[in-house]
N, CA, C and O atoms as a MOPAC input file, in Angstrom:
PM7 MOZYME 1SCF
protein

 N     74.38100 1   -22.37500 1   -57.13800 1
 C     74.54100 1   -20.96500 1   -57.54200 1
 C     74.35500 1   -19.95900 1   -56.07200 1
 O     73.96900 1   -20.25500 1   -54.94100 1
 N     74.74800 1   -18.86400 1   -56.58300 1
 C     74.71900 1   -17.86200 1   -55.25500 1
 C     73.43800 1   -17.40200 1   -54.92300 1
 O     73.16400 1   -16.86300 1   -53.85100 1
 N     72.54000 1   -17.64100 1   -55.97200 1
 C     70.98600 1   -17.16200 1   -55.83100 1
 C     70.31200 1   -18.07200 1   -54.92700 1
 O     69.56500 1   -17.65200 1   -54.04300 1
 N     70.59500 1   -19.55000 1   -55.15400 1
 C     70.16300 1   -20.51500 1   -54.35100 1
 C     70.59800 1   -20.18400 1   -52.92200 1
 O     69.72800 1   -20.11400 1   -52.05500 1
 N     71.79400 1   -19.98900 1   -52.63700 1
 C     72.39400 1   -19.87000 1   -51.19800 1
 C     71.61900 1   -18.67300 1   -50.55200 1
 O     71.32600 1   -18.71400 1   -49.35600 1
 N     71.26300 1   -17.53400 1   -51.39600 1
 C     70.70100 1   -16.43600 1   -50.86600 1
 C     69.25900 1   -16.89300 1   -50.45700 1
 O     68.80300 1   -16.54100 1   -49.36900 1
 N     68.51300 1   -17.70000 1   -51.35000 1
 C     67.18100 1   -18.11000 1   -50.84700 1
 C     67.12300 1   -18.65600 1   -49.45500 1
 O     66.37500 1   -18.21800 1   -48.58200 1
 N     67.97300 1   -19.64900 1   -49.31000 1
 C     67.92100 1   -20.25500 1   -48.04800 1
 C     68.36300 1   -19.36500 1   -46.72000 1
 O     67.80000 1   -19.37900 1   -45.62500 1
 N     69.41600 1   -18.65800 1   -47.07400 1
 C     69.97800 1   -17.78800 1   -46.06400 1
 C     69.11200 1   -16.56400 1   -45.82600 1
 O     68.87500 1   -16.12700 1   -44.70000 1
 N     68.61200 1   -15.99000 1   -47.05700 1
 C     67.66700 1   -14.68700 1   -46.96900 1
 C     66.40400 1   -15.06300 1   -46.87800 1
 O     65.58900 1   -14.33500 1   -47.44400 1
 N     65.90800 1   -16.25800 1   -46.16600 1
 C     64.36500 1   -16.42900 1   -46.07400 1
 C     63.71200 1   -15.08000 1   -45.22500 1
 O     62.56200 1   -14.70900 1   -45.45800 1
 N     64.39600 1   -14.54100 1   -44.43100 1
 C     63.77000 1   -13.33900 1   -43.72300 1
 C     64.72200 1   -12.08100 1   -43.92000 1
 O     65.91000 1   -12.22800 1   -43.62900 1
 N     64.33600 1   -11.01700 1   -44.33200 1
 C     65.18400 1    -9.79900 1   -44.42200 1
 C     64.41400 1    -8.61500 1   -44.54800 1
 O     63.68100 1    -8.40800 1   -45.51600 1
 N     64.58400 1    -7.69200 1   -43.42700 1
 C     64.02500 1    -6.39500 1   -43.40900 1
 C     64.90400 1    -5.34300 1   -43.20700 1
 O     65.93800 1    -5.46100 1   -42.55000 1
 N     64.47800 1    -4.14600 1   -43.83200 1
 C     65.46800 1    -3.05000 1   -43.54400 1
 C     64.60600 1    -1.94400 1   -42.84800 1
 O     63.54000 1    -1.58900 1   -43.35000 1
 N     65.02700 1    -1.46700 1   -41.82100 1
 C     64.34400 1    -0.21900 1   -41.03500 1
 C     64.89600 1     1.07700 1   -41.07400 1
 O     66.12100 1     1.16300 1   -41.15500 1
 N     64.20300 1     2.11200 1   -41.03100 1
 C     64.88400 1     3.43900 1   -41.10200 1
 C     64.20400 1     4.12800 1   -39.59600 1
 O     63.16300 1     3.76700 1   -39.04600 1
 N     65.06100 1     5.11200 1   -39.19500 1
 C     64.50600 1     5.73600 1   -38.21500 1
 C     63.55600 1     6.97700 1   -38.45200 1
 O     62.96800 1     7.53800 1   -37.52700 1
 N     63.45300 1     7.38700 1   -39.89100 1
 C     62.60400 1     8.61800 1   -40.25800 1
 C     61.61100 1     7.88100 1   -41.27300 1
 O     61.84200 1     6.75400 1   -41.71200 1
 N     60.56200 1     8.58300 1   -41.57400 1
 C     59.54200 1     8.35200 1   -42.62500 1
 C     60.21500 1     8.40700 1   -43.99100 1
 O     61.21100 1     9.09700 1   -44.20900 1
 N     59.60000 1     7.62000 1   -44.92100 1
 C     59.95700 1     7.73100 1   -46.29400 1
 C     61.54100 1     7.29700 1   -46.50400 1
 O     62.31800 1     7.86800 1   -47.26900 1
 N     61.81200 1     6.31100 1   -45.76800 1
 C     63.12700 1     5.64500 1   -45.91800 1
 C     64.36400 1     6.69100 1   -45.81700 1
 O     65.33200 1     6.70800 1   -46.57800 1
 N     64.12700 1     7.57400 1   -44.69900 1
 C     65.29200 1     8.42900 1   -44.43900 1
 C     65.97300 1     8.27900 1   -43.05900 1
 O     65.45700 1     7.58200 1   -42.18500 1
 N     67.10000 1     8.91900 1   -42.87900 1
 C     67.85800 1     8.70800 1   -41.47900 1
 C     68.56900 1     7.56700 1   -41.35600 1
 O     69.02100 1     6.95500 1   -42.32300 1
 N     68.72800 1     7.16300 1   -39.95400 1
 C     69.44900 1     6.01600 1   -39.84900 1
 C     68.84300 1     4.65500 1   -40.26500 1
 O     67.68300 1     4.40600 1   -39.93700 1
 N     69.54200 1     3.79900 1   -40.94100 1
 C     69.04700 1     2.53800 1   -41.34700 1
 C     69.82800 1     1.37400 1   -40.90600 1
 O     71.02700 1     1.39500 1   -40.62400 1
 N     69.03500 1     0.34400 1   -40.87000 1
 C     69.69400 1    -1.11200 1   -40.42000 1
 C     68.90500 1    -2.28000 1   -41.04500 1
 O     67.68200 1    -2.27300 1   -41.18400 1
 N     69.74400 1    -3.30200 1   -41.41400 1
 C     69.05200 1    -4.41100 1   -41.90400 1
 C     69.31000 1    -5.59800 1   -40.87600 1
 O     70.33400 1    -5.85700 1   -40.24400 1
 N     67.87500 1    -6.34600 1   -40.90200 1
 C     67.99900 1    -7.50800 1   -40.02700 1
 C     67.70500 1    -8.82300 1   -40.79000 1
 O     66.99600 1    -8.75500 1   -41.79400 1
 N     68.16300 1    -9.91900 1   -40.41600 1
 C     67.80100 1   -11.20700 1   -40.91500 1
 C     67.17800 1   -12.09200 1   -39.78300 1
 O     66.72400 1   -13.21300 1   -40.01300 1
 N     67.18700 1   -11.55900 1   -38.65100 1
 C     66.34400 1   -12.31400 1   -37.51300 1
 C     65.80300 1   -11.20300 1   -36.62400 1
 O     65.89900 1    -9.99800 1   -36.85700 1
 N     65.25100 1   -11.74600 1   -35.62800 1
 C     64.30000 1   -10.77700 1   -34.64600 1
 C     65.35700 1    -9.66300 1   -33.95900 1
 O     66.58400 1    -9.70100 1   -33.86700 1
 N     64.46400 1    -8.73800 1   -33.55300 1
 C     65.06400 1    -7.43000 1   -32.74800 1
 C     64.17200 1    -7.33400 1   -31.57000 1
 O     63.09300 1    -6.75900 1   -31.71600 1
 N     64.52300 1    -7.87100 1   -30.32100 1
 C     63.65500 1    -7.44100 1   -29.23800 1
 C     63.58200 1    -5.99700 1   -28.84200 1
 O     62.67500 1    -5.67700 1   -28.07300 1
 N     64.48300 1    -5.01800 1   -29.29900 1
 C     64.56800 1    -3.80500 1   -29.09600 1
 C     65.46100 1    -3.01700 1   -29.77300 1
 O     66.67600 1    -3.06100 1   -29.58100 1
 N     64.78700 1    -2.13400 1   -30.73600 1
 C     65.53100 1    -1.50300 1   -31.68900 1
 C     66.42900 1    -0.58000 1   -31.09700 1
 O     67.50900 1    -0.35100 1   -31.64200 1
 N     66.05100 1     0.05400 1   -29.88200 1
 C     66.90900 1     1.00400 1   -28.92500 1
 C     68.37700 1     0.41500 1   -28.67600 1
 O     69.38800 1     1.11800 1   -28.68500 1
 N     68.36400 1    -0.92400 1   -28.45900 1
 C     69.72700 1    -1.65600 1   -28.27600 1
 C     70.54400 1    -1.55500 1   -29.74400 1
 O     71.64500 1    -2.10100 1   -29.81000 1
 N     70.11500 1    -0.99800 1   -30.68200 1
 C     70.87100 1    -0.76200 1   -31.82000 1
 C     71.11200 1     0.69300 1   -32.15200 1
 O     71.59100 1     1.03400 1   -33.23300 1
 N     70.74600 1     1.60500 1   -31.13400 1
 C     70.98800 1     2.93000 1   -31.21300 1
 C     69.93500 1     3.75700 1   -31.80000 1
 O     70.02600 1     4.98100 1   -31.88900 1
 N     68.87000 1     3.02800 1   -32.22500 1
 C     67.63900 1     3.70700 1   -32.83200 1
 C     66.77300 1     4.37700 1   -31.76000 1
 O     66.93000 1     3.92800 1   -30.62400 1
 N     65.93500 1     5.31700 1   -31.90400 1
 C     64.80200 1     5.78700 1   -31.18900 1
 C     63.74100 1     5.10100 1   -31.40900 1
 O     63.06100 1     4.68600 1   -30.47100 1
 N     63.42600 1     4.86900 1   -32.69300 1
 C     62.10400 1     4.39700 1   -33.18300 1
 C     62.23400 1     3.88200 1   -34.56700 1
 O     63.27500 1     4.08500 1   -35.19400 1
 N     61.21000 1     3.20900 1   -35.09800 1
 C     61.27100 1     2.72200 1   -36.57800 1
 C     60.29400 1     3.46300 1   -37.16800 1
 O     59.20300 1     3.33400 1   -36.61300 1
 N     60.31800 1     4.36100 1   -38.31600 1
 C     59.31600 1     4.99200 1   -38.76000 1
 C     59.02400 1     4.65800 1   -40.25600 1
 O     57.98600 1     5.08000 1   -40.76600 1
 N     59.84100 1     3.97100 1   -40.91300 1
 C     59.60900 1     3.14100 1   -42.27100 1
 C     60.47800 1     2.07800 1   -42.31900 1
 O     61.52200 1     1.94800 1   -41.68000 1
 N     59.87500 1     1.15900 1   -43.29200 1
 C     60.22600 1    -0.30700 1   -43.22700 1
 C     60.27800 1    -0.66800 1   -44.72700 1
 O     59.55800 1    -0.11300 1   -45.55700 1
 N     61.07800 1    -1.53100 1   -44.99200 1
 C     61.13700 1    -2.30400 1   -46.36000 1
 C     61.29300 1    -3.91500 1   -46.21400 1
 O     62.40300 1    -4.41000 1   -46.02000 1
 N     60.21100 1    -4.64100 1   -46.30800 1
 C     60.35400 1    -6.04200 1   -46.07900 1
 C     60.77400 1    -6.61700 1   -47.26900 1
 O     59.97700 1    -6.68000 1   -48.20600 1
 N     62.01300 1    -7.08900 1   -47.38900 1
 C     62.58900 1    -7.59200 1   -48.60000 1
 C     62.05300 1    -9.27800 1   -48.83700 1
 O     61.78500 1    -9.74000 1   -49.94600 1
 N     61.97500 1   -10.01400 1   -47.59400 1
 C     61.60400 1   -11.32500 1   -47.78900 1
 C     60.98600 1   -11.69700 1   -46.43900 1
 O     61.29700 1   -11.09100 1   -45.41400 1
 N     60.08200 1   -12.72800 1   -46.45700 1
 C     59.39500 1   -13.53600 1   -45.35300 1
 C     58.33400 1   -12.47100 1   -44.65100 1
 O     58.45800 1   -11.25700 1   -44.81500 1
 N     57.54800 1   -12.90900 1   -44.05500 1
 C     56.52500 1   -12.19300 1   -43.32100 1
 C     57.20000 1   -12.13700 1   -41.92100 1
 O     57.75700 1   -13.05000 1   -41.31000 1
 N     57.00900 1   -10.82400 1   -41.56200 1
 C     57.41800 1   -10.39400 1   -40.10100 1
 C     56.19500 1    -9.73400 1   -39.15700 1
 O     55.15000 1    -9.28300 1   -39.62600 1
 N     56.45400 1    -9.75900 1   -38.08300 1
 C     55.37600 1    -9.07100 1   -37.13600 1
 C     56.34300 1    -8.01700 1   -36.32800 1
 O     57.37100 1    -8.28600 1   -35.70700 1
 N     55.69500 1    -6.69400 1   -36.52300 1
 C     56.22000 1    -5.60500 1   -35.73500 1
 C     55.37700 1    -5.07300 1   -34.47400 1
 O     54.14800 1    -5.00200 1   -34.50800 1
 N     56.02900 1    -4.76100 1   -33.52900 1
 C     55.35500 1    -4.44200 1   -32.22400 1
 C     55.71400 1    -3.02900 1   -31.94400 1
 O     56.76000 1    -2.42300 1   -32.17500 1
 N     54.49500 1    -2.60900 1   -31.33700 1
 C     54.64300 1    -1.21600 1   -30.65600 1
 C     55.66600 1    -0.67000 1   -29.67900 1
 O     56.07900 1     0.48400 1   -29.57100 1
 N     56.01800 1    -1.87900 1   -28.91700 1
 C     57.07200 1    -1.70600 1   -27.59900 1
 C     58.20400 1    -2.64900 1   -27.80400 1
 O     58.12500 1    -3.53500 1   -28.65600 1
 N     59.26000 1    -2.49100 1   -27.05100 1
 C     60.20800 1    -3.56800 1   -26.99000 1
 C     59.76300 1    -4.76400 1   -26.33300 1
 O     58.77200 1    -4.71100 1   -25.60400 1
 N     60.39700 1    -5.85000 1   -26.51300 1
 C     60.25300 1    -7.14100 1   -26.17800 1
 C     58.87400 1    -7.94500 1   -26.65100 1
 O     58.33400 1    -8.85400 1   -26.02000 1
 N     58.47500 1    -7.42700 1   -27.82000 1
 C     57.43700 1    -7.85600 1   -28.43900 1
 C     56.08400 1    -7.59200 1   -27.84500 1
 O     55.11500 1    -8.33900 1   -27.98200 1
 N     56.10100 1    -6.35300 1   -27.10600 1
 C     54.79300 1    -5.98100 1   -26.64700 1
 C     54.07100 1    -5.07700 1   -27.12700 1
 O     54.61700 1    -4.41400 1   -28.00900 1
 N     52.65800 1    -4.71000 1   -26.77000 1
 C     51.83700 1    -3.60300 1   -27.39600 1
 C     51.18600 1    -4.24200 1   -28.76600 1
 O     51.14600 1    -5.44600 1   -29.02200 1
 N     50.75800 1    -3.33000 1   -29.46900 1
 C     50.07400 1    -3.51800 1   -30.65800 1
 C     50.84200 1    -4.22700 1   -31.60400 1
 O     52.04100 1    -3.94800 1   -31.61500 1
 N     50.36200 1    -5.24300 1   -32.55500 1
 C     51.19000 1    -5.97500 1   -33.22300 1
 C     50.66200 1    -5.74300 1   -34.85400 1
 O     49.48100 1    -5.59600 1   -35.16600 1
 N     51.75400 1    -5.74700 1   -35.75900 1
 C     51.27000 1    -5.45000 1   -37.25800 1
 C     52.06300 1    -6.47000 1   -37.95300 1
 O     53.27000 1    -6.65200 1   -37.79100 1
 N     51.24800 1    -7.15300 1   -38.78000 1
 C     51.93700 1    -7.94700 1   -39.76100 1
 C     52.53100 1    -7.30200 1   -40.94000 1
 O     51.93100 1    -6.39600 1   -41.51900 1
 N     53.63100 1    -7.70700 1   -41.30700 1
 C     54.49100 1    -7.01200 1   -42.16200 1
 C     54.79100 1    -7.99300 1   -43.37100 1
 O     55.58000 1    -8.92500 1   -43.21000 1
 N     54.21500 1    -7.79700 1   -44.46900 1
 C     54.46200 1    -8.52000 1   -45.57700 1
 C     55.33600 1    -8.10500 1   -46.42100 1
 O     55.77200 1    -6.98800 1   -46.14100 1
 N     55.84300 1    -8.67400 1   -47.53700 1
 C     56.92900 1    -8.23300 1   -48.48000 1
 C     56.37400 1    -6.85600 1   -49.03700 1
 O     55.23200 1    -6.83600 1   -49.49600 1
 N     57.06600 1    -5.82000 1   -49.01300 1
 C     56.81900 1    -4.76500 1   -49.52700 1
 C     57.35400 1    -3.55200 1   -48.76400 1
 O     58.17000 1    -3.78700 1   -47.87300 1
 N     56.97000 1    -2.18700 1   -49.01700 1
 C     57.43400 1    -0.84400 1   -48.71300 1
 C     56.45500 1    -0.28000 1   -47.77900 1
 O     55.27400 1    -0.22900 1   -48.12100 1
 N     56.86200 1     0.18100 1   -46.55000 1
 C     56.08900 1     0.81600 1   -45.57000 1
 C     56.68200 1     2.18900 1   -45.34300 1
 O     57.42700 1     2.35500 1   -44.37700 1
 N     56.39700 1     3.20300 1   -46.18100 1
 C     57.12900 1     4.53200 1   -45.95100 1
 C     56.51900 1     5.28800 1   -44.75900 1
 O     57.13100 1     6.19400 1   -44.19300 1
 N     55.35100 1     4.90200 1   -44.41800 1
 C     54.78800 1     5.83200 1   -43.31400 1
 C     54.13100 1     4.76400 1   -42.36300 1
 O     53.92200 1     3.62700 1   -42.78400 1
 N     53.82500 1     5.11600 1   -41.14900 1
 C     53.05900 1     4.44000 1   -40.15900 1
 C     51.78000 1     3.91900 1   -40.73700 1
 O     51.52300 1     2.71600 1   -40.68800 1
 N     50.92700 1     4.83600 1   -41.31200 1
 C     49.62600 1     4.51400 1   -42.01500 1
 C     49.73000 1     3.10800 1   -42.92700 1
 O     48.75200 1     2.41900 1   -43.22100 1
 N     50.83300 1     2.88300 1   -43.23400 1
 C     51.17300 1     1.64800 1   -44.31200 1
 C     51.12100 1     0.47400 1   -43.40200 1
 O     50.61200 1    -0.53700 1   -43.88600 1
 N     51.48500 1     0.42200 1   -42.36500 1
 C     51.35800 1    -0.76000 1   -41.43800 1
 C     50.01600 1    -0.68000 1   -40.55600 1
 O     49.28700 1    -1.65700 1   -40.38700 1
 N     49.81400 1     0.37500 1   -40.10700 1
 C     48.43400 1     0.64700 1   -39.24600 1
 C     47.42200 1     0.42500 1   -40.11800 1
 O     46.52600 1    -0.25200 1   -39.61400 1
 N     47.22300 1     0.77100 1   -41.31800 1
 C     46.10700 1     0.56000 1   -42.09500 1
 C     44.99100 1     1.46300 1   -41.58300 1
 O     45.17000 1     2.63100 1   -41.23800 1
 N     43.71500 1     0.76200 1   -41.56300 1
 C     42.58300 1     1.45500 1   -41.09000 1
 C     42.09700 1     0.68500 1   -39.71400 1
 O     40.90800 1     0.46900 1   -39.47900 1
 N     43.00100 1     0.36200 1   -38.97700 1
 C     42.83000 1    -0.46200 1   -37.81400 1
 C     42.11000 1     0.50700 1   -36.81600 1
 O     41.39500 1     0.10800 1   -35.89700 1
 N     42.38500 1     1.88000 1   -37.10500 1
 C     41.87100 1     2.79900 1   -36.07000 1
 C     42.78100 1     3.00400 1   -34.77900 1
 O     42.50800 1     3.71800 1   -33.81500 1
 N     43.81700 1     2.29700 1   -34.94700 1
 C     44.85500 1     2.37200 1   -33.81600 1
 C     46.12200 1     2.94800 1   -34.25100 1
 O     46.91400 1     2.24600 1   -34.88000 1
 N     46.41800 1     4.32000 1   -33.93500 1
 C     47.61800 1     4.83300 1   -34.32700 1
 C     48.93100 1     4.44900 1   -33.77400 1
 O     49.22600 1     4.89700 1   -32.66600 1
 N     49.73700 1     3.70200 1   -34.37700 1
 C     50.98800 1     3.50500 1   -33.82600 1
 C     51.96600 1     3.95000 1   -34.93300 1
 O     52.07900 1     3.36600 1   -36.01100 1
 N     52.71100 1     5.11800 1   -34.53200 1
 C     53.52800 1     5.79400 1   -35.39500 1
 C     54.99200 1     5.35600 1   -35.52400 1
 O     55.80100 1     5.91200 1   -36.26700 1
 N     55.25100 1     4.34200 1   -34.75700 1
 C     56.69200 1     3.70300 1   -34.67700 1
 C     56.64800 1     2.28600 1   -34.20200 1
 O     55.73500 1     1.92200 1   -33.46200 1
 N     57.60800 1     1.45500 1   -34.59800 1
 C     57.68300 1     0.33600 1   -34.14900 1
 C     59.20800 1     0.25200 1   -33.12900 1
 O     60.21100 1     0.94300 1   -33.31000 1
 N     59.02300 1    -0.74100 1   -32.11000 1
 C     60.26000 1    -0.81300 1   -31.41100 1
 C     60.72900 1    -2.26700 1   -31.30300 1
 O     61.72200 1    -2.53100 1   -30.62400 1
 N     60.09900 1    -3.14500 1   -31.90000 1
 C     60.78200 1    -4.50500 1   -31.87700 1
 C     59.85100 1    -5.36500 1   -33.03600 1
 O     58.67100 1    -5.09800 1   -33.26700 1
 N     60.53500 1    -6.32000 1   -33.63300 1
 C     60.03300 1    -7.07700 1   -34.53400 1
 C     60.52000 1    -8.56700 1   -34.55900 1
 O     61.48400 1    -8.91600 1   -33.87800 1
 N     59.89000 1    -9.35900 1   -35.29000 1
 C     60.43400 1   -10.68200 1   -35.42400 1
 C     59.87800 1   -11.46700 1   -36.61500 1
 O     58.66800 1   -11.35900 1   -36.80800 1
 N     60.56000 1   -12.20800 1   -37.40600 1
 C     60.11000 1   -13.07300 1   -38.39400 1
 C     58.87700 1   -13.92800 1   -37.96600 1
 O     58.67200 1   -14.27300 1   -36.80200 1
 N     58.12600 1   -14.21400 1   -38.96100 1
 C     56.93700 1   -15.16000 1   -38.60200 1
 C     57.41900 1   -16.59400 1   -39.17900 1
 O     57.43100 1   -16.84200 1   -40.38500 1
 N     57.80300 1   -17.48400 1   -38.20400 1
 C     58.32300 1   -18.73000 1   -38.75800 1
 C     57.08700 1   -19.73900 1   -39.03500 1
 O     56.41000 1   -20.08300 1   -38.06600 1
 N     56.79900 1   -20.18000 1   -40.20500 1
 C     55.67600 1   -21.15800 1   -40.34300 1
 C     56.00800 1   -22.56100 1   -40.28800 1
 O     56.96200 1   -23.09500 1   -40.85200 1
 N     55.22200 1   -23.05800 1   -39.63100 1
 C     55.52600 1   -24.71000 1   -39.45100 1
 C     55.62500 1   -25.51600 1   -40.69200 1
 O     55.84500 1   -26.72600 1   -40.62800 1

């Protein structure tokens, strides 16, 4: 069935927006993104993880502070920063977490 095909193909899916609360420019990804700026974005300020665990990074090329992004909605930076005490108001790269 088509849903089974989607399961294997859509193991990882994330949608990102340039502004908070799912506003502004958006893009869907099924695989890693070393720099959102290469896609014409200045930053990522809200995220919806459709499937798979992801890790988001403060800087391009998977540098800086890391944030685990599990399935769910992240309308603002507090949603991924939590109470880590480290303010990262945007993410610039991300990749799926491949489990062995």
